[in-house]
Tab-separated table of C-alpha atoms in Angstrom:
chain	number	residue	atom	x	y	z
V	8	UNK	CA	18.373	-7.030	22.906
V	9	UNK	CA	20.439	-4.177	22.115
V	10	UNK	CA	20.465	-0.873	24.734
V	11	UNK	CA	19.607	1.394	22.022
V	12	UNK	CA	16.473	-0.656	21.304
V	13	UNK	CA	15.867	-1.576	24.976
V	14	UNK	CA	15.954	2.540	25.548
V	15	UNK	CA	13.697	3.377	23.053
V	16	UNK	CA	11.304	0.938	24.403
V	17	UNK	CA	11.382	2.173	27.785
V	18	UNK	CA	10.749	5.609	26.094
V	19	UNK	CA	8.079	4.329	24.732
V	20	UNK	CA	6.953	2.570	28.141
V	21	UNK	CA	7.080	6.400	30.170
V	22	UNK	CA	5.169	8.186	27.267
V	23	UNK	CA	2.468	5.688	27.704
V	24	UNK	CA	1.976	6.133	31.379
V	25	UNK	CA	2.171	10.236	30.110
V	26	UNK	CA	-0.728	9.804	27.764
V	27	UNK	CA	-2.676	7.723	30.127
V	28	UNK	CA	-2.721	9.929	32.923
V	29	UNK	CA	-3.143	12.946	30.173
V	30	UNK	CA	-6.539	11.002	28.590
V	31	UNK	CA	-7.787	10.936	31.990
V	32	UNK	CA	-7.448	15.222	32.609
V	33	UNK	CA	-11.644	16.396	32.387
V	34	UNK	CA	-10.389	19.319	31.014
V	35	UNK	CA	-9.104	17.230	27.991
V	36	UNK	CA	-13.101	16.340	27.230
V	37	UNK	CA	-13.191	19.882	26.447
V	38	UNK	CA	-10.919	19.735	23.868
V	39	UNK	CA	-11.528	16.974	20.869
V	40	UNK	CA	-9.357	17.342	18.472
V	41	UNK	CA	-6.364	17.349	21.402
V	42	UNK	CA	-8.445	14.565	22.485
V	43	UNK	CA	-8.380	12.398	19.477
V	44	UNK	CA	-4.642	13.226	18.843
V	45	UNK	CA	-3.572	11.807	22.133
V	46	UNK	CA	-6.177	9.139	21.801
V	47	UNK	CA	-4.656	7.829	18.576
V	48	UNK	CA	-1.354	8.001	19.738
V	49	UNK	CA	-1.982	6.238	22.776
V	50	UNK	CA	-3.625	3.375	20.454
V	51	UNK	CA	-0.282	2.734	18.226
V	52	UNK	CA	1.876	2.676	21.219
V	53	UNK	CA	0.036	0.091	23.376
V	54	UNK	CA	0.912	-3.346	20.981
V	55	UNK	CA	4.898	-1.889	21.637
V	56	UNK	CA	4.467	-1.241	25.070
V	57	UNK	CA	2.573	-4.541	25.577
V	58	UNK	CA	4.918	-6.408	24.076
V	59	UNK	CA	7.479	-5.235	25.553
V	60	UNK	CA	6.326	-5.543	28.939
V	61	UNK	CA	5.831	-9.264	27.873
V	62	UNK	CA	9.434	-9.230	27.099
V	63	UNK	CA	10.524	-7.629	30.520
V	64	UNK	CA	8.523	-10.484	32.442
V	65	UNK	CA	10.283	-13.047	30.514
V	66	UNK	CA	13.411	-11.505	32.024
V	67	UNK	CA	12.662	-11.549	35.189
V	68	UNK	CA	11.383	-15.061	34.972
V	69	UNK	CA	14.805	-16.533	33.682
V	70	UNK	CA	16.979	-14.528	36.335
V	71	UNK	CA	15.004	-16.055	38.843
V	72	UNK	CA	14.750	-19.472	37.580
V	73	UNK	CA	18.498	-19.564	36.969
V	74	UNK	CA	18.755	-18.302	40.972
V	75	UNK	CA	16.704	-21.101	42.067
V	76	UNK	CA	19.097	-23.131	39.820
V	77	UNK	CA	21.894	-22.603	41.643
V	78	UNK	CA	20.135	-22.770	44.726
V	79	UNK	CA	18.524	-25.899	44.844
V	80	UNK	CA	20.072	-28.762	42.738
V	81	UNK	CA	17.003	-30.603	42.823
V	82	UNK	CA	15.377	-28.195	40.918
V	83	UNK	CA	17.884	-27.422	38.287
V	84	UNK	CA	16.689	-29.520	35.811
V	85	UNK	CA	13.039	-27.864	35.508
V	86	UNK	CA	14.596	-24.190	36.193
V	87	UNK	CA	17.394	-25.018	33.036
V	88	UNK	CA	14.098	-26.407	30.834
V	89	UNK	CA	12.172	-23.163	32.006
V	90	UNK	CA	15.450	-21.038	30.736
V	91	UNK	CA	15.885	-22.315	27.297
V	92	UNK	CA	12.050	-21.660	27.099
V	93	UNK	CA	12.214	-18.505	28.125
V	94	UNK	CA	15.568	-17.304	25.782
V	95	UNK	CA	13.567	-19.127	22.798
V	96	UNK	CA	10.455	-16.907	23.680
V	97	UNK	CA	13.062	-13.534	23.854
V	98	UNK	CA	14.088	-14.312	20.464
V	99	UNK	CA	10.377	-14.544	19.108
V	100	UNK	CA	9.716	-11.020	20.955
V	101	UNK	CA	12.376	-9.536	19.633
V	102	UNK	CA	11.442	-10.329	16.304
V	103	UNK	CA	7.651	-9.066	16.905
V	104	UNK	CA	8.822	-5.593	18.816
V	105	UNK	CA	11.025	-4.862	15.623
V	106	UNK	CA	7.977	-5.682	13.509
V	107	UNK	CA	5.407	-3.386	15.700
V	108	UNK	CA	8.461	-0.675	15.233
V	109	UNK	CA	8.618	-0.776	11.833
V	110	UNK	CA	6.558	2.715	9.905
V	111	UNK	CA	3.661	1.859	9.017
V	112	UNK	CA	2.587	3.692	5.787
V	113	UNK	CA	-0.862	5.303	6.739
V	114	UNK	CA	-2.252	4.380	3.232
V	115	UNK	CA	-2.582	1.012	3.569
V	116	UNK	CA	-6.087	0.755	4.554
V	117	UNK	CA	-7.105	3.262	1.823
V	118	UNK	CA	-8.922	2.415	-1.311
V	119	UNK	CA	-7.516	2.778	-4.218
V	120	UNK	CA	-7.861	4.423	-7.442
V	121	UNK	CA	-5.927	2.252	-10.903
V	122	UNK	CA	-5.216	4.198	-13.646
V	123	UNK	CA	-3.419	2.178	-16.418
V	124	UNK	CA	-2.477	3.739	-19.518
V	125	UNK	CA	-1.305	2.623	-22.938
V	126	UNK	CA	2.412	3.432	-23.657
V	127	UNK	CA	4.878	2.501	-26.708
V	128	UNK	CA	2.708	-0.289	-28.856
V	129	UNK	CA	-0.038	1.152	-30.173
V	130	UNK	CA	-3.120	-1.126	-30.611
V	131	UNK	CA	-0.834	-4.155	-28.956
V	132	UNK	CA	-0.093	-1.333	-26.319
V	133	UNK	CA	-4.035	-0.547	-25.840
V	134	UNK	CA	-4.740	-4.437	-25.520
V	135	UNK	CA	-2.679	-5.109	-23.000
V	136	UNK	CA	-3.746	-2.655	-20.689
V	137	UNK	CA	-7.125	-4.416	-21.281
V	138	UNK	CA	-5.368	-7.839	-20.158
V	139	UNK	CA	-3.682	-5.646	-17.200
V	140	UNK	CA	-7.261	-4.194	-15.924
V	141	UNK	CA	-8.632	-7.932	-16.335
V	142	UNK	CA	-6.091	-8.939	-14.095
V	143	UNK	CA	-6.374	-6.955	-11.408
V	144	UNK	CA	-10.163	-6.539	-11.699
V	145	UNK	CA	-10.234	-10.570	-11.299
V	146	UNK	CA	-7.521	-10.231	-8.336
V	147	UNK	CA	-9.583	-7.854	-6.666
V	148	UNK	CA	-12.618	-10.133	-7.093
V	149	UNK	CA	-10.426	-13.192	-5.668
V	150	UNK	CA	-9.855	-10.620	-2.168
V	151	UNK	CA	-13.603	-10.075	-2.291
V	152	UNK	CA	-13.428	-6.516	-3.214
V	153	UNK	CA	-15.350	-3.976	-5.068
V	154	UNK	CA	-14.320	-2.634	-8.535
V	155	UNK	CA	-15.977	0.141	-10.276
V	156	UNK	CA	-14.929	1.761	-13.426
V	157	UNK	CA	-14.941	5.659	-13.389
V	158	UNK	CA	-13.929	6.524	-16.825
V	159	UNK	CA	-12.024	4.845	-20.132
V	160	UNK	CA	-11.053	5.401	-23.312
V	161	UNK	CA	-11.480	2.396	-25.955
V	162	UNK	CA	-8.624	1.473	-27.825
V	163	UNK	CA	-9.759	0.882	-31.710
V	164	UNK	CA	-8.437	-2.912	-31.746
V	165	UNK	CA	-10.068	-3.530	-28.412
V	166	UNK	CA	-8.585	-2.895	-24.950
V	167	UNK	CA	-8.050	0.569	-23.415
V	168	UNK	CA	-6.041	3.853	-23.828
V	169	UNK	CA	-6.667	4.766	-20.506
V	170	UNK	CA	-9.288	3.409	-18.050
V	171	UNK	CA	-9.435	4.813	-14.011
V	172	UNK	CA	-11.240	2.850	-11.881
V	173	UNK	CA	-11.684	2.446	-7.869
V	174	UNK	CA	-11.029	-0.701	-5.853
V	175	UNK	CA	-12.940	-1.092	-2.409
V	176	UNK	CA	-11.252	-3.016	0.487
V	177	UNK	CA	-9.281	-2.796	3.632
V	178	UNK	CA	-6.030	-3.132	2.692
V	179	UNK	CA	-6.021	-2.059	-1.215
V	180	UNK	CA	-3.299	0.019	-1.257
V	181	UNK	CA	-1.087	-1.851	1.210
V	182	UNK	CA	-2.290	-4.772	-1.988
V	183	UNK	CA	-1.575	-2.594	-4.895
V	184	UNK	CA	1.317	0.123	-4.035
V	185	UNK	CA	4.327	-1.906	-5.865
V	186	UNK	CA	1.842	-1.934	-9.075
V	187	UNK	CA	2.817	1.606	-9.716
V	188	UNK	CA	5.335	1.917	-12.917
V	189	UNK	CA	5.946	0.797	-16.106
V	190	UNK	CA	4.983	-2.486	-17.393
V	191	UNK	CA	6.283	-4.217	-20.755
V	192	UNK	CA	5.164	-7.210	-22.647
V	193	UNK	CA	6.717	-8.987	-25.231
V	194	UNK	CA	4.395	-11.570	-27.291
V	195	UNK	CA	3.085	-12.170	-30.812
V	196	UNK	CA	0.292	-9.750	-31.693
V	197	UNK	CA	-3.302	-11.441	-33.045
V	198	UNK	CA	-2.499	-9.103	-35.707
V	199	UNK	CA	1.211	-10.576	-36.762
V	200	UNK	CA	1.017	-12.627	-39.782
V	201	UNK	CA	4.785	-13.652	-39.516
V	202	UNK	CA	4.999	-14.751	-35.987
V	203	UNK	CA	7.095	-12.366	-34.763
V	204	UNK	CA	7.422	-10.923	-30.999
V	205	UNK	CA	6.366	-7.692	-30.433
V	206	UNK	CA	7.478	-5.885	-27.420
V	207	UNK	CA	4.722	-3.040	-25.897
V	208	UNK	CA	4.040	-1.096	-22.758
V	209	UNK	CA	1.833	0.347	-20.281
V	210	UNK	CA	1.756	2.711	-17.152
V	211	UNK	CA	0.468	1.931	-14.042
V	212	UNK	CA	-0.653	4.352	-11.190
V	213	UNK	CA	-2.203	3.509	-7.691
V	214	UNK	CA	-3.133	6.302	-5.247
V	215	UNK	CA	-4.847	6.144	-2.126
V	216	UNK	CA	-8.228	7.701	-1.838
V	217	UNK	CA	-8.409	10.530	0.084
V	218	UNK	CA	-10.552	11.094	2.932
V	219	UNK	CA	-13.678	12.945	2.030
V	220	UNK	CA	-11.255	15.478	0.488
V	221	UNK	CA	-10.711	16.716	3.789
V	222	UNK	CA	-6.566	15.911	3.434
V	223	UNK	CA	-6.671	17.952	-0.018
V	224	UNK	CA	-7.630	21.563	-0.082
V	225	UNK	CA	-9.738	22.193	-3.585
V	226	UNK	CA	-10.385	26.008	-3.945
V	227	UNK	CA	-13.363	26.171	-6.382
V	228	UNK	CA	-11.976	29.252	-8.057
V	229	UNK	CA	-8.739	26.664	-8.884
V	230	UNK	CA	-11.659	24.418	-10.641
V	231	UNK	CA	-13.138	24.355	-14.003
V	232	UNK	CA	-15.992	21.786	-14.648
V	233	UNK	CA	-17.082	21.068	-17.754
V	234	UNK	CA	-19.985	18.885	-18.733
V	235	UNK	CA	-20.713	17.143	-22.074
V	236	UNK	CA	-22.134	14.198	-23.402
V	237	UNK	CA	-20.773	10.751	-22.895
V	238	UNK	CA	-19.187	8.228	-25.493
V	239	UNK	CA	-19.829	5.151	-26.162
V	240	UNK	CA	-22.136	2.339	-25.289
V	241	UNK	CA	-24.774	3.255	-23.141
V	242	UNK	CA	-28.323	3.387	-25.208
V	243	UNK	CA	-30.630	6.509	-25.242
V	244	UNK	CA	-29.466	8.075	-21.854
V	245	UNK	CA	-25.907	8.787	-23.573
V	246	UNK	CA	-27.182	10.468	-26.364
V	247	UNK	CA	-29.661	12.843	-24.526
V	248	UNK	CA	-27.827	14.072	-21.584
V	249	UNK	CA	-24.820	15.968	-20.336
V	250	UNK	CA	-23.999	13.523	-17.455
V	251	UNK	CA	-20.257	13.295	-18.508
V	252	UNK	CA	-18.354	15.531	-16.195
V	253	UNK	CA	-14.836	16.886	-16.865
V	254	UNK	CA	-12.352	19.070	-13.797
V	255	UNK	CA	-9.882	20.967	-14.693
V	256	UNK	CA	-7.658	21.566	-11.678
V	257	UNK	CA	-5.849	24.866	-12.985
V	258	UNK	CA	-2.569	25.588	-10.845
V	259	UNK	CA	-1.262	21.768	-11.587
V	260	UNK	CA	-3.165	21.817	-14.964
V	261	UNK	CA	-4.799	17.551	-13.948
V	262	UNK	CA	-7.044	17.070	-15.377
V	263	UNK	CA	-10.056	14.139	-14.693
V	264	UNK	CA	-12.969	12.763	-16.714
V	265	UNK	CA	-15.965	10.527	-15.151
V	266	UNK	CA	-18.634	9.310	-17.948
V	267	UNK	CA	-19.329	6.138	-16.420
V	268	UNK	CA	-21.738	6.947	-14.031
V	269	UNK	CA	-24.877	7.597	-15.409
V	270	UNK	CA	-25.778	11.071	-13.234
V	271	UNK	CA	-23.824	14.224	-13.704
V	272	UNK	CA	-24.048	14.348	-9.680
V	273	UNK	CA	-22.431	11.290	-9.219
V	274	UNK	CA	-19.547	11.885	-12.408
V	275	UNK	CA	-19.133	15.212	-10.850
V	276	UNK	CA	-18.666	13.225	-7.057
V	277	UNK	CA	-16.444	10.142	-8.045
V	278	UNK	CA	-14.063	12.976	-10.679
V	279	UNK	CA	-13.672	15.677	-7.746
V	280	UNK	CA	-12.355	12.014	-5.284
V	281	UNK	CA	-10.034	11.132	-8.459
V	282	UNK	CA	-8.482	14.599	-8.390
V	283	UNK	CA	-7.916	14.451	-4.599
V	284	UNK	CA	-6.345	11.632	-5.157
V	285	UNK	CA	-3.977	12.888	-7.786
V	286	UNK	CA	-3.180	15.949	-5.621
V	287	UNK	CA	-2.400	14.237	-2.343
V	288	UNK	CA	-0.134	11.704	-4.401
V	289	UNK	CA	1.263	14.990	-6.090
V	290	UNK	CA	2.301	16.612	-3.289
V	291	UNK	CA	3.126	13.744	-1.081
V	292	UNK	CA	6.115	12.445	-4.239
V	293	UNK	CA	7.478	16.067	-4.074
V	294	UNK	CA	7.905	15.728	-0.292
V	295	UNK	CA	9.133	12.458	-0.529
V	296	UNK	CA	11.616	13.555	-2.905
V	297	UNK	CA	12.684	16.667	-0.973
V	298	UNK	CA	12.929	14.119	1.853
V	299	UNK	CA	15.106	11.425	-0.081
V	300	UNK	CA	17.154	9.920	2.407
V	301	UNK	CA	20.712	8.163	1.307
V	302	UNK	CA	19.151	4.630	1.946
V	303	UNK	CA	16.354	4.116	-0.866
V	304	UNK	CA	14.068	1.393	-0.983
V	305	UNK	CA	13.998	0.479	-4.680
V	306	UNK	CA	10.524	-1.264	-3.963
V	307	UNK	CA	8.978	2.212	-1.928
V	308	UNK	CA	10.621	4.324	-4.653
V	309	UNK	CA	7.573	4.644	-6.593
V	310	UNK	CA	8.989	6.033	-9.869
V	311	UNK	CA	6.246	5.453	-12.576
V	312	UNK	CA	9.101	6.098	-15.188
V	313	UNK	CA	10.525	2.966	-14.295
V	314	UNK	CA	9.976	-0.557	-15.788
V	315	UNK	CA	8.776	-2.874	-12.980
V	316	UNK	CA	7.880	-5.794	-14.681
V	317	UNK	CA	7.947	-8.030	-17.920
V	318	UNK	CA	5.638	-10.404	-18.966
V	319	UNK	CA	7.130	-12.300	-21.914
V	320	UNK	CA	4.165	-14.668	-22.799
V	321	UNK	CA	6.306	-16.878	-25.537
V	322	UNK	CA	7.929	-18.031	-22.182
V	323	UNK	CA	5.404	-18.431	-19.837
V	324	UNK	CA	6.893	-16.146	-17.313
V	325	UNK	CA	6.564	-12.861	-15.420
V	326	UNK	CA	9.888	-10.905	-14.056
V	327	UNK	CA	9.950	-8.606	-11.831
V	328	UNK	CA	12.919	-6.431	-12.249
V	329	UNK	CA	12.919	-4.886	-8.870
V	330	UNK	CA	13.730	-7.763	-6.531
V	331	UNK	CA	14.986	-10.342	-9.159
V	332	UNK	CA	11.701	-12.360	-9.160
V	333	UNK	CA	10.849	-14.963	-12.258
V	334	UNK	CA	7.529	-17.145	-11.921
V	335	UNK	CA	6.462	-19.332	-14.578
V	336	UNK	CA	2.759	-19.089	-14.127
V	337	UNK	CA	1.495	-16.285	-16.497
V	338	UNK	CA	-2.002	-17.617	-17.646
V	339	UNK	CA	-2.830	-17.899	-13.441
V	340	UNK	CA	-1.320	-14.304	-12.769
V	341	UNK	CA	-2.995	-12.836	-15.798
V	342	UNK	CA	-6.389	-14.210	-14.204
V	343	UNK	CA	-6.172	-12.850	-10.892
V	344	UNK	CA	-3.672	-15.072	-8.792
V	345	UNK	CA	-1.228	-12.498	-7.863
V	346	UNK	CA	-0.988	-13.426	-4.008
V	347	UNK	CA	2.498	-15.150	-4.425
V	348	UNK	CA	4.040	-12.072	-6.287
V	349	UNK	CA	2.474	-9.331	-4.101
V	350	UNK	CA	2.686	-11.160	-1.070
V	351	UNK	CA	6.765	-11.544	-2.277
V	352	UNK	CA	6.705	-7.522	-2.992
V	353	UNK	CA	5.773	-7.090	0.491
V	354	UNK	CA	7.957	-9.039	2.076
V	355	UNK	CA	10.924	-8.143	0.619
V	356	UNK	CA	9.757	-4.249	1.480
V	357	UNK	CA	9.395	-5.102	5.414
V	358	UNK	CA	13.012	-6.940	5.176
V	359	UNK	CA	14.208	-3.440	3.786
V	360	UNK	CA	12.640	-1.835	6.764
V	361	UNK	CA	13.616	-4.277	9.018
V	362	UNK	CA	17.407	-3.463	7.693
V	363	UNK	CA	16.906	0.261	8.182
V	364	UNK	CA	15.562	-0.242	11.757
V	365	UNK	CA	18.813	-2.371	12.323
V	366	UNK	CA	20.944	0.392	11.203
V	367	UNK	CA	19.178	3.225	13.124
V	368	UNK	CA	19.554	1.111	16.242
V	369	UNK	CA	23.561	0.580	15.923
């Protein structure tokens, strides 16, 4: 193990003993949100510490097994087996310590909210964002999460202009981040009489749901909400109430529309937790990008302008632009089974972290 990583650790190691003899202060009951603070911190350093006072035992183990090595030849056998055990075990440790390092993005246990939009296409455009909610609605399904539509717009061949809806599960965002940008497919149109390919595209967003609005600060005199009656199917109740709810957020000029729910309570609820949402991811891109450090993870980069991904159906494949990635298994992806390519998209994102841990440590 490097000293720069082995000094870090034993940073760690002190700051824990700190906080533990901090958490144990009466005078600390006294003050929660001090409390809390410490208490949390105190809970991500433990697996580091932990393992790393796993790692230190291991140490000691081998220096004394290779003393009783050279010691006592009768025993040199078992103490050399014991050694290469030990060394192998080091390695694994390593590994894991790096891994417990690594930032972990405090998002990933959010919700989410998916917002696709139709792009350059027009009806072909509007369909495929249909085929893009179907697959992630079905992938969502597959992870046994919830999926509830907030608001769409219908495209006139079928499909969607827009549609916003919220995915339920631990883990949804750490799931769906490296969805975010622009998607392009190239296939023949039902409506193509000559069989030609024609190439369309759509926008992806995913932004973690904010927590109880409490990490967004909403003045009401900033808000204009609008009510009106909702479009669509949805029998009588549609056509005799104002439950459609509309927020106008007027420094950034967002705007967000719920219609789907069918009280104006509930629209009003679900389109004030979009529009946190869309503030928090707002404001946390500008700091990102005031933050932009030389090394850039194309994967973390997040640039919705960008085209992620192809799906060229006349082929049968799916490319991923980002990290090179071709998989010739459309019709499963475009029904839910999207485990190998976001499983992939992760992996290749903790191997750029991995790097940039490597680098901070030489």
């Amino acid at each position: 193990m490097k000293s720069s990583l082995h000094q870090r650790l034993e940073t760690l190691r002190q700051r824990q003993t700190e906080l533990d003899q901090l958490l144990v202060d009466p005078a600390l009951s006294q003050q929660l949100d001090q409390y809390r603070k410490l208490t949390k911190e105190r809970a991500e350093l433990a697996p580091v510490v932990m393992l790393y006072e796993e790692y230190r035992g291991i140490e000691n183990d081998i220096e004394a097994a290779q003393s009783l090595s050279q010691e006592n030849a009768e025993w040199r056998a078992f103490a050399e087996e014991e050694t290469r055990h030990g060394q192998q075990r080091l390695v694994q440790l390593e590994n894991d310590i790096q891994q417990a390092l690594l930032p972990r993005n405090p998002n990933d246990d959010r919700n989410i909210f998916l917002e696709i939009r139709a792009g350059t296409g027009g009806d072909e455009s509007a369909l495929f964002a249909g085929d893009l909610f179907r697959m992630y609605a079905r992938f969502a399904e597959r992870l046994g999460w919830h999926t509830e539509i907030l608001s769409h717009s219908d495209g006139e061949m079928g499909g969607f202009k827009e549609i916003i809806c919220k995915i339920e599960g631990t883990g949804a965002f750490a799931r769906f981040k490296f969805e975010s940008g622009g998607h392009r497919v190239q296939r023949v149109p039902s409506t193509e009489t000559q069989g030609r390919i024609h190439t369309s595209a759509c926008t992806v967003a995913i932004l973690p749901e904010a927590d109880e609005l409490s990490e967004v600060t909403l003045n009401p005199a900033d808000l204009r909400i609008d009510t009106f009656r909702a479009s669509g199917a949805g029998g009588q109740h549609i056509n005799k109430t104002d439950s459609a709810v509309r927020i106008t957020h007027l420094p950034s000029g967002l705007v967000v529309e719920c219609q789907d729910g069918r009280s104006q309570h509930k629209n009003k609820a679900q389109a004030m937790s979009v529009l946190a949402a869309r503030l928090r991811d707002k404001q946390e891109r500008e700091q990102h990008a005031k933050e932009a450090a030389t090394r850039r993870s194309l994967i973390g980069s997040g640039d919705r302008s960008e085209r992620i991904r192809t799906y060229n159906f006349p082929q049968g494949r799916i490319t991923d632009h980002r990290i090179n990635l071709t998989l010739y298994k459309i019709e499963a992806m475009m029904d839910g089974d999207l485990f190998e390519l976001t499983g992939t998209l992760m992996t290749e994102h903790q191997a750029d972290l991995l790097a940039g841990l490597a680098d901070s440590l030489d």
